[in-house]
Coordinates of C-alpha atoms in Angstrom, one line a residue:
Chain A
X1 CA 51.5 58.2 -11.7
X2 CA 53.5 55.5 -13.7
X3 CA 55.5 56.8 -16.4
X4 CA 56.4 54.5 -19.3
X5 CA 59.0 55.5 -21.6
X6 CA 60.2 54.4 -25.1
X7 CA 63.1 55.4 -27.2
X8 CA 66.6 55.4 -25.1
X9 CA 68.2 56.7 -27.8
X10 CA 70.7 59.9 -27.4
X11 CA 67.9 62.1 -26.1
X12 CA 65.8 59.4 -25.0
X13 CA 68.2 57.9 -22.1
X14 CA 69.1 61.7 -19.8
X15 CA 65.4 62.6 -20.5
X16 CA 64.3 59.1 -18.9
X17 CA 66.9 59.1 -16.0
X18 CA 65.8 62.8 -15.2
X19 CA 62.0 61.3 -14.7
X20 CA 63.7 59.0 -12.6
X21 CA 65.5 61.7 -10.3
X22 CA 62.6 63.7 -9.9
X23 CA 61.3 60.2 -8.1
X24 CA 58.7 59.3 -11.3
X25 CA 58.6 55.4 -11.2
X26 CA 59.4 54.3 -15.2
X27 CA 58.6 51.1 -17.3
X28 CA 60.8 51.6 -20.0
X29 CA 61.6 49.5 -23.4
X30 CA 64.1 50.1 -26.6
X31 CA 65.3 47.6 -29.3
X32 CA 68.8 48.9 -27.4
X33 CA 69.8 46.0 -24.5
X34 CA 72.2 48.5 -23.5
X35 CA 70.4 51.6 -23.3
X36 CA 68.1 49.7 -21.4
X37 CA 70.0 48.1 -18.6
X38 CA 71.6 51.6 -18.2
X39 CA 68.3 52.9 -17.4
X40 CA 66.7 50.2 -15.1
X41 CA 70.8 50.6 -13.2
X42 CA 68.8 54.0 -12.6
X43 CA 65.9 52.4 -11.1
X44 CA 63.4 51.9 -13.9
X45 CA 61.8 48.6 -14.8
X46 CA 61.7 46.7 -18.2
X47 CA 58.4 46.1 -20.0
X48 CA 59.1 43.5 -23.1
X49 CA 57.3 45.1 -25.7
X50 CA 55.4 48.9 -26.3
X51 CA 52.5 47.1 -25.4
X52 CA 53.1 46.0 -22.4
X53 CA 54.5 49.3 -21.7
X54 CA 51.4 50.9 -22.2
X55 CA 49.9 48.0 -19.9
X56 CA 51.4 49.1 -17.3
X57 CA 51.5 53.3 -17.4
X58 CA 49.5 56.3 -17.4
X59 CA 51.3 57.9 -19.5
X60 CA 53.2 56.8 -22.5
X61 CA 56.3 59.0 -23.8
X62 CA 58.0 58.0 -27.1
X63 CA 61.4 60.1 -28.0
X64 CA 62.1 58.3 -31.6
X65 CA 63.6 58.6 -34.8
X66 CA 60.7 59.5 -37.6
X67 CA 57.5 59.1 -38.6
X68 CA 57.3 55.7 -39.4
X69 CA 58.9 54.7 -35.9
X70 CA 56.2 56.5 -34.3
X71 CA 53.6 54.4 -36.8
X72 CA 54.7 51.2 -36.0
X73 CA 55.8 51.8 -31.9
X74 CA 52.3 53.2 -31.2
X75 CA 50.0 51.7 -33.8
X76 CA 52.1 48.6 -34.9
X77 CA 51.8 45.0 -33.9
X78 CA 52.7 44.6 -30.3
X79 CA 52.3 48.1 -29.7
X80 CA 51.3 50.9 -27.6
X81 CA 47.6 50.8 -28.7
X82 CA 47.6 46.8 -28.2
X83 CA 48.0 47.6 -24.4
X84 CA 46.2 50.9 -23.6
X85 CA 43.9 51.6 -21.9
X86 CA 40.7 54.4 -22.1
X87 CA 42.2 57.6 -20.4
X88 CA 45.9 56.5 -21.3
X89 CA 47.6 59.8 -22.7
X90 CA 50.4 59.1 -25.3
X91 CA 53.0 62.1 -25.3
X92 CA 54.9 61.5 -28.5
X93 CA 58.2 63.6 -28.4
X94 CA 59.6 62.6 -31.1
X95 CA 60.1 64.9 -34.0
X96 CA 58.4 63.7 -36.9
X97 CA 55.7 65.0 -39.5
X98 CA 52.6 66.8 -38.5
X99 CA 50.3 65.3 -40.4
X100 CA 51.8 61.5 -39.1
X101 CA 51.0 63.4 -35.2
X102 CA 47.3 64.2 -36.5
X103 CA 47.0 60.2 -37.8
X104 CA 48.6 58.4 -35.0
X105 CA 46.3 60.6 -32.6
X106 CA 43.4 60.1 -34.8
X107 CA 44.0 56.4 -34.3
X108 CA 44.5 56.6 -30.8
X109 CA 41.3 58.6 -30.2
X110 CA 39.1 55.4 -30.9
X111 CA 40.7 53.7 -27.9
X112 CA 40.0 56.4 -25.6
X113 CA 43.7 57.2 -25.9
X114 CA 44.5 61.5 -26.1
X115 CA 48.0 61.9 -27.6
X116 CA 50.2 65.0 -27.2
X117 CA 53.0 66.3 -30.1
X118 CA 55.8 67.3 -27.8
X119 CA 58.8 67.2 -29.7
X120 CA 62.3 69.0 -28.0
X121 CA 64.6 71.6 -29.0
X122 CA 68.4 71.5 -28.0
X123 CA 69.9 68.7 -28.8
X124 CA 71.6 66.5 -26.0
X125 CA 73.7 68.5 -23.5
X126 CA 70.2 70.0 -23.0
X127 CA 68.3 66.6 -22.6
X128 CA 70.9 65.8 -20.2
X129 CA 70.5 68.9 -18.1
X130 CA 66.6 68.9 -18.3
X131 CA 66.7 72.3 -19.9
X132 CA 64.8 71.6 -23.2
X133 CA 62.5 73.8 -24.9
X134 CA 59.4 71.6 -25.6
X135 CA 56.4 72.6 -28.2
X136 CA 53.4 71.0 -27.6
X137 CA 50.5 70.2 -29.8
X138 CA 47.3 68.4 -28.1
X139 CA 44.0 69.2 -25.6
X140 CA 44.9 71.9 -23.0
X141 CA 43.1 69.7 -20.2
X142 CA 45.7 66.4 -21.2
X143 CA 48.7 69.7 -21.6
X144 CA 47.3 70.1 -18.1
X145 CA 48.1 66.6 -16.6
X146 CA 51.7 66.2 -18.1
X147 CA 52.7 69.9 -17.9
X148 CA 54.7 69.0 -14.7
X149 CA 56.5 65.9 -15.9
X150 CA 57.2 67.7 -19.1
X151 CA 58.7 70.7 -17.1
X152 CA 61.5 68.2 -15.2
X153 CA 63.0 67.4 -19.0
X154 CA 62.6 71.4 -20.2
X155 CA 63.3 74.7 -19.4
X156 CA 60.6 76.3 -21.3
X157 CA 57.0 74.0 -22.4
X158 CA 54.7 75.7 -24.6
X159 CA 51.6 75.1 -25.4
X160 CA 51.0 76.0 -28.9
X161 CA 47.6 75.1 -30.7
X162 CA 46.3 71.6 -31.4
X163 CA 47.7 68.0 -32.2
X164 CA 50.5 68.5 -34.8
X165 CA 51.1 71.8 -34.0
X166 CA 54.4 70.7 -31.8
X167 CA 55.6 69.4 -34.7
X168 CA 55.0 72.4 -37.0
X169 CA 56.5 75.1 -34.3
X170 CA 59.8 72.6 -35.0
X171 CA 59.5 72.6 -38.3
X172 CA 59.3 76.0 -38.3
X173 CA 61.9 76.2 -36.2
X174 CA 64.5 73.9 -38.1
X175 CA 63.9 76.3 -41.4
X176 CA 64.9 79.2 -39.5
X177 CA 68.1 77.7 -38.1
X178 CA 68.6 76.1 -41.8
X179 CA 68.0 79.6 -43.4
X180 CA 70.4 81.3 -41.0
X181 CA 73.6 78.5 -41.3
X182 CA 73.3 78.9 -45.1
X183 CA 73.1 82.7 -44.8
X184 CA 76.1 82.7 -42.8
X185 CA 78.1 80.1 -44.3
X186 CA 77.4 82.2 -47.9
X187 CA 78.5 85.7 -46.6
X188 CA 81.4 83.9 -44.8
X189 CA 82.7 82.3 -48.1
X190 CA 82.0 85.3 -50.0
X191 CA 84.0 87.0 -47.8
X192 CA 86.8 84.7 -47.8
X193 CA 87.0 84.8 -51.6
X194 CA 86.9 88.0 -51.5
X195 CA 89.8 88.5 -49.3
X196 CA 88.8 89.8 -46.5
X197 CA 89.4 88.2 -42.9
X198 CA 85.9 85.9 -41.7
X199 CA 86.7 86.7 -38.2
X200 CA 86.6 89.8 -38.9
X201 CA 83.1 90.7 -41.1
X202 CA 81.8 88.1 -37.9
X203 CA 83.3 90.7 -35.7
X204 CA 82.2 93.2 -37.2
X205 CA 78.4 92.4 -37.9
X206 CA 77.5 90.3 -35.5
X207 CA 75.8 93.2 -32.9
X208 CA 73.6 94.5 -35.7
X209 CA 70.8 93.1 -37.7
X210 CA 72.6 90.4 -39.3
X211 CA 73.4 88.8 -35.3
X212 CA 72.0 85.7 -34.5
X213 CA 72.5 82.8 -32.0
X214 CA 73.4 81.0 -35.3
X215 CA 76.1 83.2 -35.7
X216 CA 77.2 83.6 -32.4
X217 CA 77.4 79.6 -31.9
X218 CA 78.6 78.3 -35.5
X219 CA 80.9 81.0 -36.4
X220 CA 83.8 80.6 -34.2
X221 CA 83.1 76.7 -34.9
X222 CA 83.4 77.5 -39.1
X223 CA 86.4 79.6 -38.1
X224 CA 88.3 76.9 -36.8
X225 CA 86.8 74.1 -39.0
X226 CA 85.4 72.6 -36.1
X227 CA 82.5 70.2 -37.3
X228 CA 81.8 68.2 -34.6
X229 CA 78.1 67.4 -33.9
X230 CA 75.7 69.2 -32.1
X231 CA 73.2 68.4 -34.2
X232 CA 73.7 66.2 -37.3
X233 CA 73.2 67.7 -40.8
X234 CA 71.2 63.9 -41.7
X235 CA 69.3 64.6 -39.1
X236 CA 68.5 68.3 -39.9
X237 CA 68.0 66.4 -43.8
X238 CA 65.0 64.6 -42.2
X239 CA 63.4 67.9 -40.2
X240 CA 63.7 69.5 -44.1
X241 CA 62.0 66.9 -45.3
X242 CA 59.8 66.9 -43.0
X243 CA 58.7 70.8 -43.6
X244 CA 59.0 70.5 -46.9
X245 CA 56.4 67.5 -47.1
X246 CA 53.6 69.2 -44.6
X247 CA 54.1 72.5 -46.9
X248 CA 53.1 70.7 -49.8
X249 CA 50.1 69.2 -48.5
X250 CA 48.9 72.8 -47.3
X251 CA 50.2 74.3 -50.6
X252 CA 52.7 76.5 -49.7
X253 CA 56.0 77.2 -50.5
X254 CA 60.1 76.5 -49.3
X255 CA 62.5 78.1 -52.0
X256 CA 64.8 78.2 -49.3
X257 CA 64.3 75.3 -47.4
X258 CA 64.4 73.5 -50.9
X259 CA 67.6 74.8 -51.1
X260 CA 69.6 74.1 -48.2
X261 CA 68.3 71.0 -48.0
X262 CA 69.9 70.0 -51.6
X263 CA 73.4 71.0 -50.3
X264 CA 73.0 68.9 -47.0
X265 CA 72.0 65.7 -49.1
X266 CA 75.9 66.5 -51.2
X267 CA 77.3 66.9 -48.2
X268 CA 75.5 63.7 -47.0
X269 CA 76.4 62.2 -50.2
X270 CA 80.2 63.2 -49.7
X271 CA 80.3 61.2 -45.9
X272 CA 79.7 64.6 -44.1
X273 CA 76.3 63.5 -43.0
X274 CA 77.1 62.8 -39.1
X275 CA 79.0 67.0 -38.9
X276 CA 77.4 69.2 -37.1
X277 CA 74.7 71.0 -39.5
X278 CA 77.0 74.0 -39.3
X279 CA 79.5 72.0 -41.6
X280 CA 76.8 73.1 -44.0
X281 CA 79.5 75.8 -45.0
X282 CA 81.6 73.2 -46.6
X283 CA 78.8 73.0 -49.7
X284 CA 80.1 76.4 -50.1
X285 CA 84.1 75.9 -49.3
X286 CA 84.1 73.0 -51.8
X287 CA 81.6 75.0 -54.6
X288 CA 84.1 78.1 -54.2
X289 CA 87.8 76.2 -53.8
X290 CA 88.6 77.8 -50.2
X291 CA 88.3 77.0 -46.7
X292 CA 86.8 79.8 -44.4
X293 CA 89.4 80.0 -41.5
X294 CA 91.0 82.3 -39.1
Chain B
X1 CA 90.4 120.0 -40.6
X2 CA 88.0 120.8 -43.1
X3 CA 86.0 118.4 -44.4
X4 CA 84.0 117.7 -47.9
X5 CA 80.6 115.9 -47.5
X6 CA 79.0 114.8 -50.9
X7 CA 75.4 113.0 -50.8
X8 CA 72.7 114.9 -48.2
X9 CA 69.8 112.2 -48.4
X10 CA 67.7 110.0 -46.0
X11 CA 71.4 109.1 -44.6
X12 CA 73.8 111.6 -45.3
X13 CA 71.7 114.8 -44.3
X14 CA 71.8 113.9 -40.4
X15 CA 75.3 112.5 -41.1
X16 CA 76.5 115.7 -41.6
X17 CA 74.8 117.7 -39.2
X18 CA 76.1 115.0 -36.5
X19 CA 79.8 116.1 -37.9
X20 CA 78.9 120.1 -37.4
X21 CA 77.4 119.7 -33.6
X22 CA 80.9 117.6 -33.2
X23 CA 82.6 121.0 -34.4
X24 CA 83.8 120.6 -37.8
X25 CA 83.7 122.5 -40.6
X26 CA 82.0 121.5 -43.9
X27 CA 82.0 122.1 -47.1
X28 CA 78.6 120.4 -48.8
X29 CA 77.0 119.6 -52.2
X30 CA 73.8 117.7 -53.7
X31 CA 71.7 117.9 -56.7
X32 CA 69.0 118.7 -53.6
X33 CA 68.7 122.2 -53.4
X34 CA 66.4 121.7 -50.2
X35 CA 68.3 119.2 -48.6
X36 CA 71.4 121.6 -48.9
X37 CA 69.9 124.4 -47.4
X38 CA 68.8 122.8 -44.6
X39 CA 72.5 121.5 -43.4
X40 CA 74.0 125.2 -44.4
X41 CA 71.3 126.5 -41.8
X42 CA 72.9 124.1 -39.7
X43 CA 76.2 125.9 -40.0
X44 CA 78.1 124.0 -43.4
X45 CA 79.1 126.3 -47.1
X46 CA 77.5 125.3 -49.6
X47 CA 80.3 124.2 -52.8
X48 CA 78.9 124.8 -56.4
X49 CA 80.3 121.2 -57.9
X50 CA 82.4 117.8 -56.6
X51 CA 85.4 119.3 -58.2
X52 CA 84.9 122.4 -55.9
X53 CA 84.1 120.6 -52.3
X54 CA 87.3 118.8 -53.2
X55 CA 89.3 121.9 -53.5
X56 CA 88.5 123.2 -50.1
X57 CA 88.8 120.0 -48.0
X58 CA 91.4 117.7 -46.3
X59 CA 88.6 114.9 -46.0
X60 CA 86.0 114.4 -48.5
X61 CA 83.3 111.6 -47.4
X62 CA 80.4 110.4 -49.7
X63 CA 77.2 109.2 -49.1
X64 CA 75.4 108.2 -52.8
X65 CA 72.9 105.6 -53.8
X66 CA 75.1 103.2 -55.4
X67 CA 78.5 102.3 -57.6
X68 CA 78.2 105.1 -60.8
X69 CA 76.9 107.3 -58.9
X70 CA 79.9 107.2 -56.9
X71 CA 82.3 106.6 -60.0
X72 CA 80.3 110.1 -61.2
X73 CA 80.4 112.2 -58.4
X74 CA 84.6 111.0 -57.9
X75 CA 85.8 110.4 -61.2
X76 CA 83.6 112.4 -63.7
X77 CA 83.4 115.6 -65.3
X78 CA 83.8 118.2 -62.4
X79 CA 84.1 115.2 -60.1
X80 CA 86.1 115.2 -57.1
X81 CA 89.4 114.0 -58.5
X82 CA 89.8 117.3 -61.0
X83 CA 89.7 119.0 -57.4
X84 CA 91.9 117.3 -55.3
X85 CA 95.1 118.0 -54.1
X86 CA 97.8 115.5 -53.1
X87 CA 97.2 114.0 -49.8
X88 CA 93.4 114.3 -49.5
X89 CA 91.5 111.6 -48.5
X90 CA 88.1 110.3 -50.1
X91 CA 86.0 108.5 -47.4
X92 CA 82.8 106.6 -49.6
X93 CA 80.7 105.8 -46.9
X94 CA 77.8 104.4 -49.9
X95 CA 77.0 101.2 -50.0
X96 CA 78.4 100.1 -53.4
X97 CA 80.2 97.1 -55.0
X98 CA 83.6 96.4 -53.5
X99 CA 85.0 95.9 -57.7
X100 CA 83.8 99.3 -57.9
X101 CA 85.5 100.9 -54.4
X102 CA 89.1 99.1 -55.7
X103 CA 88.8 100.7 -59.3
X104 CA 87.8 104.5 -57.9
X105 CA 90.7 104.0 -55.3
X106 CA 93.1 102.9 -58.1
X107 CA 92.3 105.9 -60.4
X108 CA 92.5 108.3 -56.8
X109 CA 96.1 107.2 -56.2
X110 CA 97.1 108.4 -59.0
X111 CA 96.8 111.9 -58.2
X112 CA 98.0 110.8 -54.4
X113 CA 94.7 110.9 -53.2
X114 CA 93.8 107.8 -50.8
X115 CA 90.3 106.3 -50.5
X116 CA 88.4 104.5 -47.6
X117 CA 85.6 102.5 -48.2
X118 CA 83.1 103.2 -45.3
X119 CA 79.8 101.8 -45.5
X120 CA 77.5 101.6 -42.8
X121 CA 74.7 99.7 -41.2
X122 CA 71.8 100.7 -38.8
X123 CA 69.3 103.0 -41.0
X124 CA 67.9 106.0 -40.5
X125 CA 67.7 106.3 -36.4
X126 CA 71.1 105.6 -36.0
X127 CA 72.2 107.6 -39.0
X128 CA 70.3 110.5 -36.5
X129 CA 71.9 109.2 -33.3
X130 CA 75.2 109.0 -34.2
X131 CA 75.6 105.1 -33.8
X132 CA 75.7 103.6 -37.1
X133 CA 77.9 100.5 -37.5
X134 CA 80.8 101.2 -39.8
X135 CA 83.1 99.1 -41.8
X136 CA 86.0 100.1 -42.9
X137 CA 88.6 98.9 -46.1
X138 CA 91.7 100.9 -46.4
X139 CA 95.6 101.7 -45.1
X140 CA 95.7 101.1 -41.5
X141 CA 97.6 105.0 -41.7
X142 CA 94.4 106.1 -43.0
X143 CA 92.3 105.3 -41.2
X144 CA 93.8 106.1 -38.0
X145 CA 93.8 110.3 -39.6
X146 CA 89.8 109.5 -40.1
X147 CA 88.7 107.6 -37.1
X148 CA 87.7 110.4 -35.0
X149 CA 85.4 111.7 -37.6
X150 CA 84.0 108.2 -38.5
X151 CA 83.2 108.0 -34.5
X152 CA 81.0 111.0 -34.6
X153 CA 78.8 109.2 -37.1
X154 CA 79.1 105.7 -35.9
X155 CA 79.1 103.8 -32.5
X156 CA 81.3 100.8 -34.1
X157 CA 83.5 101.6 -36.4
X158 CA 85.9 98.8 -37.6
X159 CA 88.9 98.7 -39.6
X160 CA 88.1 95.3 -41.6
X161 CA 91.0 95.1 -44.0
X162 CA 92.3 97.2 -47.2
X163 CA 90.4 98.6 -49.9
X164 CA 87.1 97.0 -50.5
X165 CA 86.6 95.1 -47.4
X166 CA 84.2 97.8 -45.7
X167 CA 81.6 97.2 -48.9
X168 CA 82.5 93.0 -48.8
X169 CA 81.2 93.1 -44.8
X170 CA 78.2 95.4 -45.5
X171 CA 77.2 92.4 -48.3
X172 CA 78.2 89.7 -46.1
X173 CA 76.3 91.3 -43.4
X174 CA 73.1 92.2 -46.1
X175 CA 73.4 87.9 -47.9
X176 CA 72.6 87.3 -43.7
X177 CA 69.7 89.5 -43.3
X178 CA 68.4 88.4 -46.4
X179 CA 69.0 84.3 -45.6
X180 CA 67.3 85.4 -41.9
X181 CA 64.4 87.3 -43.1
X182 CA 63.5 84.8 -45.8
X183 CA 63.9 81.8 -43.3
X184 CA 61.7 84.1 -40.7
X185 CA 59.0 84.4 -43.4
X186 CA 59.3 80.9 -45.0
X187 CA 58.8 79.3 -41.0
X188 CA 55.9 81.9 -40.2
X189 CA 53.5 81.2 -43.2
X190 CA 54.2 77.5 -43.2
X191 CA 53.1 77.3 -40.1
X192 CA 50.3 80.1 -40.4
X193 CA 49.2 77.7 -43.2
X194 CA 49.0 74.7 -41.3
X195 CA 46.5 76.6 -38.5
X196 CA 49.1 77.3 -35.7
X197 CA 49.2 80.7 -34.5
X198 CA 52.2 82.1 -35.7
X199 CA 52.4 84.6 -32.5
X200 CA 52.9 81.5 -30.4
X201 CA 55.4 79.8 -32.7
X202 CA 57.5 83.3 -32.6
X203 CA 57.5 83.0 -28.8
X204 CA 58.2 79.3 -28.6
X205 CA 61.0 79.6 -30.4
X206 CA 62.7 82.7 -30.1
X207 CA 64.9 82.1 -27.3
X208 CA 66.9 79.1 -29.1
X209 CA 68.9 78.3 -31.6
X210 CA 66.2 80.6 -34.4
X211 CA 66.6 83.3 -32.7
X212 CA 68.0 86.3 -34.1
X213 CA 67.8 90.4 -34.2
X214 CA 65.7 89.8 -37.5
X215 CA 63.3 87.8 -35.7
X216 CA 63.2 90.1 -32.6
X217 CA 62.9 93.0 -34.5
X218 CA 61.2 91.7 -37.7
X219 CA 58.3 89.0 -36.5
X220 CA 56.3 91.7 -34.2
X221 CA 56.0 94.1 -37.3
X222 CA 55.3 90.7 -39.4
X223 CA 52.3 90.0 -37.3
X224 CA 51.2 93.0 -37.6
X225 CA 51.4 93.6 -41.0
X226 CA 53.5 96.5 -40.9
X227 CA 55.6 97.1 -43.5
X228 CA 56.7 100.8 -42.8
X229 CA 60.6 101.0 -44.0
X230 CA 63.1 100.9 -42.2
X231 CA 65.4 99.7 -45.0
X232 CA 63.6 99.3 -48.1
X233 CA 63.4 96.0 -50.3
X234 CA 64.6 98.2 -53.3
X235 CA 67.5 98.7 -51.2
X236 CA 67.9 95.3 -50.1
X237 CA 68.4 94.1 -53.8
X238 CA 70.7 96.9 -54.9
X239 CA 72.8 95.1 -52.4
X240 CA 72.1 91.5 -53.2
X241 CA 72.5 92.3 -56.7
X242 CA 76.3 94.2 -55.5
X243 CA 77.0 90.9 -53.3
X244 CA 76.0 88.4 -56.3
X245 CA 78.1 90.5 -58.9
X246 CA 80.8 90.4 -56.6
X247 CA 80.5 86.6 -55.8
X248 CA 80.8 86.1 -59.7
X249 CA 83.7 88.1 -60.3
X250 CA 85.7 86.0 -57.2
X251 CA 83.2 82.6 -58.4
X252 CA 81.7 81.9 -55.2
X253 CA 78.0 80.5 -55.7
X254 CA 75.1 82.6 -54.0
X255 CA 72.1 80.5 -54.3
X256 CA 70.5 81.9 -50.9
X257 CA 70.9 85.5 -52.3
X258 CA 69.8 84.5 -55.8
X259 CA 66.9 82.7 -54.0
X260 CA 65.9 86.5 -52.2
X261 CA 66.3 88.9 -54.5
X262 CA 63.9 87.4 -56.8
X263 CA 61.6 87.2 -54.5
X264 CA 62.2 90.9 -53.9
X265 CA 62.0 91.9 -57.4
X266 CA 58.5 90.0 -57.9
X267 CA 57.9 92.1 -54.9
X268 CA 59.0 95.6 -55.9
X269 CA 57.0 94.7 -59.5
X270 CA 54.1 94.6 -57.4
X271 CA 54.4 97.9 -56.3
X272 CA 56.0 96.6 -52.8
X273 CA 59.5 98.2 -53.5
X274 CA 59.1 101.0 -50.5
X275 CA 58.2 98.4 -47.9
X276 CA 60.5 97.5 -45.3
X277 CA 62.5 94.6 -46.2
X278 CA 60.5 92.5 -43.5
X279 CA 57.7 92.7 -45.9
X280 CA 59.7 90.1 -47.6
X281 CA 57.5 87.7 -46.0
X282 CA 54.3 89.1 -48.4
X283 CA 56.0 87.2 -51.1
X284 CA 55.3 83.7 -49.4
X285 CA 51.6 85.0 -48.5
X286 CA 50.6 85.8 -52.1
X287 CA 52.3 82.4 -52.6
X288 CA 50.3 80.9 -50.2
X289 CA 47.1 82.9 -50.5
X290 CA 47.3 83.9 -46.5
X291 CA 48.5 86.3 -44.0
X292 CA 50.6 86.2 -40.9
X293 CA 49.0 87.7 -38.6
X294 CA 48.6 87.6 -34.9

């Protein structure tokens, strides 16, 4: 089975050159030269174009930016739909919209093409060790096919419900994380204000119900002012957006998404938009005059 | 050692008893007659007033709804102050605003009597089990004297700094349960909403960076609809409201705790006020016009 890959980018590249040590054969293509030539030194081939990508595979996997990269990649001029196949399967894992998963596959359908929503939880040291958690939206006979290749980039691949519903388990999934930094970062400044040592109310809370992996793996990071990504706050900006846009076309509400996602865009705004998201505590440090340290 | 216990409700009644099957004496009072009786049978004396629990102990500890009952029951008319003797200590294990703790303390000294601030965390069952999580403001001096009592009653039991600091922690740790619970509820109907089986979402996601006790403990009862306190939302925003007065009087903003509690009082207008603070989530349903549920 010929596996063709697009996207290199930070996630992209170790989940591509762990196909290629598992022994898949990969046609793979990115607007990145580098990115590219690192991967075919790995023993993939170049395809010019997403289309001829698609020419040439079985399966398609995109690992891009946003919505409109997926649009134009599999639907665009010179894309994946130019060179597909009936029976190709597209396994977009990406993290983008819902509703742009339910389009694109919509689209895709009409060529014969089934597309999965498979987007990744993690972030890169993850990607690089294949131990990914995946959500998957799509068919369970297509979840069927890829389940294997999908299992050498994660640990744990879940089928969840239909096309689109990958992307909404991560959305969902990004709210809670976003819910639980602000949370933390609010009780920590409080705290702080108030006096009393952060490290140790995190001490001192952190094996009842207020414990979370959040806290466990931001805290001591906020403790010593230690922003360094992990996962960007711009990037948690767009999974925000994202949610907030798919709750408003199924009328339902984010007070606290809406929220958090207003102090990431000051932070963005400030030139904090490449910290980890767990710099989100500096909305606070700055709103409140202090710096939460130990 | 003979010690004063003030407060025999939902939490303080099996407080106490933990303390007399440890072996120590009490001395007890409460407006409930019943609740009284029951922790005599259990081998305490029953005190006619405050002033007169005060007068017969070396340690007085407090367990009361919220900051006047406290500044009542200490500082008012046949309060404990008109009883105590030089070198008692007050232990106020409510949970009550740390502005308030600092001024009862202040007036205590006065009359060389030192205060702790106490509060605890873990509810009901571990109020009964004897492993409540307690935080603790005060002299280091103190609270060594104390400690073995405060162990009876609690399976973590942490000095967190002086005066105050015990009720700062119990809001820090109540602004994250609040942030996680809303974030939990927020993901869950979103995606409910959007036709993916929340169940499936809960276990896709649970083991990584959303995870937290409040999902583990909170999501099955969620799916369920069960909304059976536990801690009760009318509870919950006596302490938000404690944590946001507080963050006003030090000027730290609050907007994830503002964000909860009114959901929780449109909540506890609807009647909701007795359900577990999980039930937070019913909020976003009547929002959305769905349930969550498996």
């Amino acid at each position: 089975m010929k596996i063709g890959f697009i996207g290199l980018g930070i996630m992209g590249k170790p989940m591509a050159k762990n196909l290629l040590k598992a022994g898949y054969s990969l046609v793979v293509n990115d607007i990145n030269k580098e990115a590219v030539a690192e991967v075919v030194a790995s023993g993939a081939t170049e395809a010019a174009s997403a289309k001829e990508v698609a020419q040439q595979s079985d399966v398609v996997i995109t690992m891009l930016p946003n919505s409109p990269h997926v649009q134009t990649v599999v639907l665009g001029e010179g894309g994946v739909i130019e060179g597909a196949k009936e029976g190709l399967i597209v396994v977009d894992m990406s993290s983008i919209s819902p509703i742009v998963s339910r389009e694109v596959a919509a689209e895709l359908v009409k060529k014969g093409v089934v597309m999965l929503d498979a987007p990744v939880s993690g972030g890169e040291p993850k990607a690089i060790d294949g131990t990914l958690a995946i959500m998957v939206g799509g068919p369970g006979e297509t979840f069927k096919v890829v389940e294997p290749i999908l299992q050498v980039m994660g640990s744990s691949v879940t089928l969840v419900g239909e096309i689109g519903s990958g992307n909404t388990t991560k959305l969902a999934n990004q709210i809670m994380v976003a819910a639980n930094i602000a949370g933390m970062s609010e009780a920590l400044v409080l705290a702080t204000k108030a006096n009393v040592d952060p490290e140790k109310v995190f001490k001192a809370i952190r094996g009842g119900l207020a414990g979370s992996t959040v806290l466990d793996a931001k805290a001591p990071l906020v403790l010593e002012g230690n922003f360094k990504p992990g996962f960007r706050i711009d990037l948690h900006i767009k999974d925000l957006q994202n949610a907030i846009d798919t709750a408003s076309s199924v009328k339902t509400p984010t007070p606290i998404s809406n929220s958090v996602i207003e102090m990431m865009r000051a932070l963005s705004s400030d030139g904090k938009g490449s910290d980890d998201h767990g710099g989100l505590v500096q909305w606070y440090e700055k709103e409140a005059g202090i710096k939460v340290r130990k």
